[in-house]
Amino acid sequence: MKIRYWSLALVALGAVECGGTTGGNLIQMPLQVGGIARDASQPFTFVTGQGWTVTLNQAEVVLGPLYFNIDDPSTASFRTGVVIVQATEQFIVDMLDPTLQNVPGGADGETGTAVSVEIGFYTTVNGYNDGALRGADGGAMALPPPLAADGQQGTAYLAGEATKQGAIVDFAGRVQITGSLVSNLDPVDQLARVAGACAGVTPPACSLEFTTTSGPLQLRVNPSFWFDQANFCNIVRPPPVQVAGDGGLGDAGARDAGPSVVSAGDGGVDAGAPIVGAPCAPTAGTVYDWADTNPFNSAVLEGMKGSAGVYQFGLGQ
């Protein structure tokens, strides 16, 4: 009951601080999440705004909390607008699975029409949105792999293959929001949220009418938009190249005791002649990841914050 009372207090507070009006009937409803409706037996393939053909074979994201506003929130201010419905827990979405899954705790609030939704992303920076992640039994759980591994925690995990003009980039890594990205111009509350997502159409022409007979609140996430500004060549790194030597023989004819010398490479040329016209020369068989400060990470993160088409909300029957 503690969360429920806090939820209703937040609604009332929003009405007082933002000048809006609420006063609807109290409601609770299930929250269901999943990937976009599609034939899951087929590969999830799309073409990005940068001309890369991408096939995803893994795609998970941690989202929450969700705040549904009857007024558009300010993109420059933290959690403005008038919240009438919210889901306070964080949850994981398998974006390749179109089957809707129930989120423990569901959503609650009051009746009314929401015109936009604020969505939080997972990050450990300053404890922002670092609430409890709930398992199927409703108990708190740690962030599981592959979202967390090797000392890293990501708001999303993405793996697959990207091709463009003959370049083939196999990738697998985490989209991370870390302290390295935070600055006075980019505070964490701007980095780790979608300011105003809509119900799958261009804002502000969207609405969710919450009534006492509304069915489950449903969210489908489409990650194809995330990559529109991402250049996969940014994660391609030249491999270390073995330097041709004397076969391990020293000046006296004895085999050297030390290891072979490894150079820093020459841009990937030694790994095989690049394809003419290809934007970069990835090494076949190499799966590339990326650091939090890599431009690829920032580009995907910006795509995650898209307001139209990425997060598709609806009310089921």
GROMACS .gro file of N, CA and C in nm, residues 31-147:
model
  351
   31LEU      N    1   0.008  -0.388  -1.655
   31LEU     CA    2   0.101  -0.333  -1.754
   31LEU      C    3   0.165  -0.449  -1.827
   32GLN      N    4   0.157  -0.449  -1.959
   32GLN     CA    5   0.213  -0.555  -2.042
   32GLN      C    6   0.312  -0.496  -2.141
   33VAL      N    7   0.428  -0.562  -2.159
   33VAL     CA    8   0.533  -0.508  -2.246
   33VAL      C    9   0.586  -0.617  -2.339
   34GLY      N   10   0.637  -0.575  -2.454
   34GLY     CA   11   0.694  -0.668  -2.549
   34GLY      C   12   0.749  -0.595  -2.670
   35GLY      N   13   0.796  -0.673  -2.768
   35GLY     CA   14   0.842  -0.616  -2.894
   35GLY      C   15   0.724  -0.586  -2.985
   36ILE      N   16   0.753  -0.530  -3.102
   36ILE     CA   17   0.646  -0.497  -3.195
   36ILE      C   18   0.583  -0.625  -3.248
   37ALA      N   19   0.456  -0.616  -3.288
   37ALA     CA   20   0.385  -0.731  -3.343
   37ALA      C   21   0.448  -0.770  -3.477
   38ARG      N   22   0.494  -0.895  -3.488
   38ARG     CA   23   0.559  -0.942  -3.610
   38ARG      C   24   0.566  -1.093  -3.606
   39ASP      N   25   0.613  -1.153  -3.715
   39ASP     CA   26   0.637  -1.296  -3.722
   39ASP      C   27   0.772  -1.325  -3.656
   40ALA      N   28   0.770  -1.377  -3.535
   40ALA     CA   29   0.895  -1.397  -3.460
   40ALA      C   30   0.981  -1.508  -3.519
   41SER      N   31   0.929  -1.586  -3.612
   41SER     CA   32   1.011  -1.690  -3.676
   41SER      C   33   1.103  -1.633  -3.783
   42GLN      N   34   1.082  -1.505  -3.818
   42GLN     CA   35   1.163  -1.439  -3.919
   42GLN      C   36   1.264  -1.345  -3.854
   43PRO      N   37   1.379  -1.324  -3.920
   43PRO     CA   38   1.479  -1.232  -3.863
   43PRO      C   39   1.423  -1.091  -3.849
   44PHE      N   40   1.471  -1.020  -3.749
   44PHE     CA   41   1.433  -0.880  -3.728
   44PHE      C   42   1.535  -0.795  -3.803
   45THR      N   43   1.502  -0.758  -3.926
   45THR     CA   44   1.596  -0.688  -4.015
   45THR      C   45   1.535  -0.556  -4.060
   46PHE      N   46   1.619  -0.452  -4.068
   46PHE     CA   47   1.572  -0.320  -4.109
   46PHE      C   48   1.690  -0.242  -4.165
   47VAL      N   49   1.661  -0.132  -4.234
   47VAL     CA   50   1.763  -0.042  -4.289
   47VAL      C   51   1.760   0.088  -4.211
   48THR      N   52   1.875   0.134  -4.166
   48THR     CA   53   1.883   0.255  -4.084
   48THR      C   54   1.890   0.380  -4.169
   49GLY      N   55   1.879   0.494  -4.103
   49GLY     CA   56   1.890   0.622  -4.171
   49GLY      C   57   2.028   0.646  -4.229
   50GLN      N   58   2.129   0.574  -4.181
   50GLN     CA   59   2.265   0.585  -4.233
   50GLN      C   60   2.294   0.482  -4.342
   51GLY      N   61   2.192   0.404  -4.381
   51GLY     CA   62   2.208   0.309  -4.489
   51GLY      C   63   2.263   0.173  -4.450
   52TRP      N   64   2.269   0.142  -4.322
   52TRP     CA   65   2.313   0.010  -4.276
   52TRP      C   66   2.193  -0.085  -4.272
   53THR      N   67   2.213  -0.205  -4.322
   53THR     CA   68   2.113  -0.311  -4.308
   53THR      C   69   2.148  -0.389  -4.182
   54VAL      N   70   2.059  -0.386  -4.085
   54VAL     CA   71   2.085  -0.444  -3.954
   54VAL      C   72   1.992  -0.561  -3.928
   55THR      N   73   2.049  -0.670  -3.878
   55THR     CA   74   1.971  -0.783  -3.830
   55THR      C   75   2.005  -0.803  -3.683
   56LEU      N   76   1.904  -0.790  -3.598
   56LEU     CA   77   1.924  -0.810  -3.454
   56LEU      C   78   1.896  -0.954  -3.417
   57ASN      N   79   1.983  -1.013  -3.335
   57ASN     CA   80   1.954  -1.146  -3.281
   57ASN      C   81   1.938  -1.144  -3.129
   58GLN      N   82   1.969  -1.030  -3.066
   58GLN     CA   83   1.938  -1.006  -2.926
   58GLN      C   84   1.912  -0.858  -2.907
   59ALA      N   85   1.809  -0.826  -2.830
   59ALA     CA   86   1.778  -0.685  -2.805
   59ALA      C   87   1.693  -0.675  -2.679
   60GLU      N   88   1.754  -0.630  -2.570
   60GLU     CA   89   1.684  -0.613  -2.443
   60GLU      C   90   1.707  -0.472  -2.390
   61VAL      N   91   1.609  -0.421  -2.319
   61VAL     CA   92   1.621  -0.287  -2.262
   61VAL      C   93   1.554  -0.285  -2.125
   62VAL      N   94   1.611  -0.204  -2.035
   62VAL     CA   95   1.551  -0.182  -1.903
   62VAL      C   96   1.482  -0.045  -1.906
   63LEU      N   97   1.351  -0.044  -1.880
   63LEU     CA   98   1.275   0.079  -1.881
   63LEU      C   99   1.204   0.100  -1.747
   64GLY      N  100   1.159   0.222  -1.726
   64GLY     CA  101   1.083   0.254  -1.607
   64GLY      C  102   1.157   0.353  -1.518
   65PRO      N  103   1.080   0.430  -1.442
   65PRO     CA  104   0.934   0.431  -1.434
   65PRO      C  105   0.870   0.500  -1.554
   66LEU      N  106   0.737   0.485  -1.565
   66LEU     CA  107   0.658   0.549  -1.669
   66LEU      C  108   0.565   0.650  -1.605
   67TYR      N  109   0.557   0.770  -1.664
   67TYR     CA  110   0.467   0.874  -1.615
   67TYR      C  111   0.381   0.924  -1.731
   68PHE      N  112   0.251   0.910  -1.718
   68PHE     CA  113   0.157   0.950  -1.822
   68PHE      C  114   0.098   1.086  -1.786
   69ASN      N  115   0.115   1.184  -1.875
   69ASN     CA  116   0.081   1.324  -1.849
   69ASN      C  117  -0.043   1.369  -1.926
   70ILE      N  118  -0.125   1.450  -1.862
   70ILE     CA  119  -0.236   1.513  -1.933
   70ILE      C  120  -0.192   1.644  -1.997
   71ASP      N  121  -0.075   1.694  -1.959
   71ASP     CA  122  -0.011   1.808  -2.025
   71ASP      C  123   0.126   1.763  -2.073
   72ASP      N  124   0.170   1.816  -2.188
   72ASP     CA  125   0.303   1.782  -2.237
   72ASP      C  126   0.409   1.828  -2.138
   73PRO      N  127   0.500   1.737  -2.098
   73PRO     CA  128   0.608   1.781  -2.009
   73PRO      C  129   0.709   1.865  -2.085
   74SER      N  130   0.777   1.952  -2.014
   74SER     CA  131   0.882   2.032  -2.074
   74SER      C  132   1.003   1.944  -2.102
   75THR      N  133   1.059   1.956  -2.221
   75THR     CA  134   1.179   1.879  -2.254
   75THR      C  135   1.301   1.932  -2.181
   76ALA      N  136   1.292   2.055  -2.128
   76ALA     CA  137   1.406   2.116  -2.060
   76ALA      C  138   1.399   2.102  -1.909
   77SER      N  139   1.288   2.053  -1.856
   77SER     CA  140   1.272   2.043  -1.711
   77SER      C  141   1.244   1.899  -1.672
   78PHE      N  142   1.279   1.867  -1.549
   78PHE     CA  143   1.266   1.730  -1.501
   78PHE      C  144   1.125   1.702  -1.452
   79ARG      N  145   1.057   1.607  -1.517
   79ARG     CA  146   0.925   1.558  -1.475
   79ARG      C  147   0.826   1.670  -1.446
   80THR      N  148   0.803   1.751  -1.547
   80THR     CA  149   0.696   1.849  -1.539
   80THR      C  150   0.570   1.787  -1.597
   81GLY      N  151   0.471   1.869  -1.629
   81GLY     CA  152   0.344   1.815  -1.676
   81GLY      C  153   0.258   1.771  -1.557
   82VAL      N  154   0.143   1.714  -1.586
   82VAL     CA  155   0.051   1.668  -1.483
   82VAL      C  156   0.036   1.517  -1.499
   83VAL      N  157   0.087   1.441  -1.406
   83VAL     CA  158   0.085   1.295  -1.414
   83VAL      C  159  -0.048   1.242  -1.361
   84ILE      N  160  -0.116   1.160  -1.442
   84ILE     CA  161  -0.240   1.098  -1.394
   84ILE      C  162  -0.227   0.947  -1.376
   85VAL      N  163  -0.133   0.885  -1.449
   85VAL     CA  164  -0.111   0.741  -1.434
   85VAL      C  165   0.039   0.717  -1.434
   86GLN      N  166   0.085   0.621  -1.354
   86GLN     CA  167   0.226   0.589  -1.351
   86GLN      C  168   0.248   0.441  -1.323
   87ALA      N  169   0.364   0.393  -1.368
   87ALA     CA  170   0.414   0.260  -1.334
   87ALA      C  171   0.551   0.282  -1.274
   88THR      N  172   0.568   0.256  -1.146
   88THR     CA  173   0.687   0.300  -1.074
   88THR      C  174   0.803   0.202  -1.079
   89GLU      N  175   0.780   0.080  -1.126
   89GLU     CA  176   0.887  -0.020  -1.126
   89GLU      C  177   0.966  -0.014  -1.256
   90GLN      N  178   1.090  -0.061  -1.249
   90GLN     CA  179   1.168  -0.085  -1.370
   90GLN      C  180   1.140  -0.226  -1.419
   91PHE      N  181   1.156  -0.246  -1.549
   91PHE     CA  182   1.126  -0.376  -1.608
   91PHE      C  183   1.210  -0.396  -1.733
   92ILE      N  184   1.225  -0.522  -1.772
   92ILE     CA  185   1.304  -0.558  -1.890
   92ILE      C  186   1.211  -0.592  -2.005
   93VAL      N  187   1.241  -0.541  -2.123
   93VAL     CA  188   1.165  -0.573  -2.243
   93VAL      C  189   1.256  -0.649  -2.340
   94ASP      N  190   1.213  -0.769  -2.379
   94ASP     CA  191   1.278  -0.842  -2.488
   94ASP      C  192   1.215  -0.791  -2.617
   95MET      N  193   1.287  -0.706  -2.688
   95MET     CA  194   1.228  -0.635  -2.802
   95MET      C  195   1.214  -0.721  -2.927
   96LEU      N  196   1.268  -0.842  -2.925
   96LEU     CA  197   1.251  -0.934  -3.038
   96LEU      C  198   1.134  -1.028  -3.018
   97ASP      N  199   1.075  -1.027  -2.900
   97ASP     CA  200   0.963  -1.115  -2.868
   97ASP      C  201   0.833  -1.034  -2.869
   98PRO      N  202   0.743  -1.062  -2.964
   98PRO     CA  203   0.619  -0.986  -2.969
   98PRO      C  204   0.516  -1.026  -2.864
   99THR      N  205   0.546  -1.132  -2.788
   99THR     CA  206   0.453  -1.176  -2.684
   99THR      C  207   0.454  -1.076  -2.569
  100LEU      N  208   0.338  -1.026  -2.533
  100LEU     CA  209   0.329  -0.930  -2.424
  100LEU      C  210   0.344  -1.001  -2.290
  101GLN      N  211   0.431  -0.945  -2.204
  101GLN     CA  212   0.458  -1.000  -2.072
  101GLN      C  213   0.407  -0.904  -1.965
  102ASN      N  214   0.354  -0.959  -1.857
  102ASN     CA  215   0.305  -0.877  -1.747
  102ASN      C  216   0.420  -0.822  -1.664
  103VAL      N  217   0.410  -0.695  -1.626
  103VAL     CA  218   0.508  -0.631  -1.539
  103VAL      C  219   0.454  -0.631  -1.396
  104PRO      N  220   0.528  -0.686  -1.300
  104PRO     CA  221   0.481  -0.684  -1.161
  104PRO      C  222   0.449  -0.543  -1.114
  105GLY      N  223   0.338  -0.528  -1.044
  105GLY     CA  224   0.299  -0.398  -0.993
  105GLY      C  225   0.204  -0.322  -1.082
  106GLY      N  226   0.208  -0.350  -1.214
  106GLY     CA  227   0.117  -0.284  -1.306
  106GLY      C  228   0.128  -0.133  -1.303
  107ALA      N  229   0.017  -0.065  -1.327
  107ALA     CA  230   0.011   0.081  -1.329
  107ALA      C  231  -0.111   0.126  -1.250
  108ASP      N  232  -0.106   0.248  -1.199
  108ASP     CA  233  -0.221   0.302  -1.126
  108ASP      C  234  -0.225   0.453  -1.140
  109GLY      N  235  -0.338   0.511  -1.100
  109GLY     CA  236  -0.355   0.655  -1.108
  109GLY      C  237  -0.501   0.691  -1.106
  110GLU      N  238  -0.543   0.772  -1.204
  110GLU     CA  239  -0.682   0.811  -1.210
  110GLU      C  240  -0.724   0.830  -1.355
  111THR      N  241  -0.854   0.837  -1.378
  111THR     CA  242  -0.907   0.848  -1.513
  111THR      C  243  -0.871   0.983  -1.575
  112GLY      N  244  -0.865   0.984  -1.708
  112GLY     CA  245  -0.830   1.105  -1.781
  112GLY      C  246  -0.761   1.067  -1.911
  113THR      N  247  -0.723   1.166  -1.988
  113THR     CA  248  -0.658   1.143  -2.117
  113THR      C  249  -0.513   1.190  -2.112
  114ALA      N  250  -0.421   1.098  -2.130
  114ALA     CA  251  -0.278   1.131  -2.132
  114ALA      C  252  -0.235   1.160  -2.275
  115VAL      N  253  -0.157   1.267  -2.292
  115VAL     CA  254  -0.112   1.306  -2.425
  115VAL      C  255   0.036   1.277  -2.448
  116SER      N  256   0.107   1.242  -2.342
  116SER     CA  257   0.249   1.208  -2.358
  116SER      C  258   0.294   1.125  -2.239
  117VAL      N  259   0.409   1.060  -2.255
  117VAL     CA  260   0.461   0.969  -2.154
  117VAL      C  261   0.608   0.998  -2.133
  118GLU      N  262   0.648   1.013  -2.008
  118GLU     CA  263   0.790   1.020  -1.974
  118GLU      C  264   0.838   0.881  -1.935
  119ILE      N  265   0.952   0.841  -1.991
  119ILE     CA  266   1.006   0.707  -1.968
  119ILE      C  267   1.147   0.718  -1.911
  120GLY      N  268   1.173   0.649  -1.803
  120GLY     CA  269   1.306   0.647  -1.745
  120GLY      C  270   1.390   0.535  -1.801
  121PHE      N  271   1.522   0.558  -1.808
  121PHE     CA  272   1.618   0.455  -1.848
  121PHE      C  273   1.699   0.410  -1.727
  122TYR      N  274   1.752   0.291  -1.735
  122TYR     CA  275   1.835   0.240  -1.627
  122TYR      C  276   1.973   0.305  -1.631
  123THR      N  277   2.020   0.352  -1.517
  123THR     CA  278   2.156   0.401  -1.501
  123THR      C  279   2.189   0.399  -1.352
  124THR      N  280   2.316   0.382  -1.322
  124THR     CA  281   2.359   0.383  -1.182
  124THR      C  282   2.409   0.521  -1.141
  125VAL      N  283   2.406   0.619  -1.231
  125VAL     CA  284   2.457   0.752  -1.200
  125VAL      C  285   2.368   0.819  -1.095
  126ASN      N  286   2.425   0.852  -0.982
  126ASN     CA  287   2.355   0.924  -0.874
  126ASN      C  288   2.225   0.855  -0.831
  127GLY      N  289   2.216   0.726  -0.853
  127GLY     CA  290   2.095   0.654  -0.815
  127GLY      C  291   1.973   0.691  -0.897
  128TYR      N  292   1.992   0.759  -1.010
  128TYR     CA  293   1.880   0.803  -1.091
  128TYR      C  294   1.804   0.683  -1.148
  129ASN      N  295   1.673   0.680  -1.124
  129ASN     CA  296   1.588   0.570  -1.171
  129ASN      C  297   1.640   0.434  -1.130
  130ASP      N  298   1.720   0.430  -1.024
  130ASP     CA  299   1.780   0.304  -0.981
  130ASP      C  300   1.691   0.235  -0.878
  131GLY      N  301   1.563   0.226  -0.909
  131GLY     CA  302   1.469   0.159  -0.821
  131GLY      C  303   1.478   0.008  -0.837
  132ALA      N  304   1.392  -0.060  -0.771
  132ALA     CA  305   1.397  -0.206  -0.772
  132ALA      C  306   1.349  -0.262  -0.906
  133LEU      N  307   1.426  -0.354  -0.959
  133LEU     CA  308   1.384  -0.433  -1.073
  133LEU      C  309   1.313  -0.556  -1.018
  134ARG      N  310   1.192  -0.586  -1.067
  134ARG     CA  311   1.112  -0.692  -1.009
  134ARG      C  312   1.111  -0.816  -1.097
  135GLY      N  313   1.118  -0.932  -1.032
  135GLY     CA  314   1.106  -1.058  -1.101
  135GLY      C  315   0.961  -1.098  -1.117
  136ALA      N  316   0.938  -1.217  -1.175
  136ALA     CA  317   0.802  -1.264  -1.198
  136ALA      C  318   0.724  -1.280  -1.068
  137ASP      N  319   0.796  -1.308  -0.957
  137ASP     CA  320   0.729  -1.324  -0.828
  137ASP      C  321   0.710  -1.192  -0.754
  138GLY      N  322   0.751  -1.081  -0.817
  138GLY     CA  323   0.736  -0.951  -0.755
  138GLY      C  324   0.851  -0.911  -0.665
  139GLY      N  325   0.946  -1.000  -0.642
  139GLY     CA  326   1.061  -0.969  -0.557
  139GLY      C  327   1.169  -0.893  -0.630
  140ALA      N  328   1.248  -0.816  -0.554
  140ALA     CA  329   1.357  -0.740  -0.614
  140ALA      C  330   1.462  -0.834  -0.671
  141MET      N  331   1.521  -0.795  -0.784
  141MET     CA  332   1.622  -0.878  -0.848
  141MET      C  333   1.733  -0.789  -0.903
  142ALA      N  334   1.852  -0.848  -0.916
  142ALA     CA  335   1.965  -0.776  -0.973
  142ALA      C  336   1.950  -0.774  -1.125
  143LEU      N  337   2.016  -0.678  -1.188
  143LEU     CA  338   2.015  -0.671  -1.333
  143LEU      C  339   2.085  -0.795  -1.388
  144PRO      N  340   2.016  -0.877  -1.468
  144PRO     CA  341   2.074  -1.005  -1.512
  144PRO      C  342   2.160  -0.988  -1.636
  145PRO      N  343   2.244  -1.088  -1.668
  145PRO     CA  344   2.314  -1.087  -1.796
  145PRO      C  345   2.214  -1.113  -1.908
  146PRO      N  346   2.240  -1.065  -2.029
  146PRO     CA  347   2.361  -0.993  -2.069
  146PRO      C  348   2.357  -0.843  -2.041
  147LEU      N  349   2.251  -0.794  -1.980
  147LEU     CA  350   2.244  -0.651  -1.949
  147LEU      C  351   2.353  -0.610  -1.850
   0.00000   0.00000   0.00000
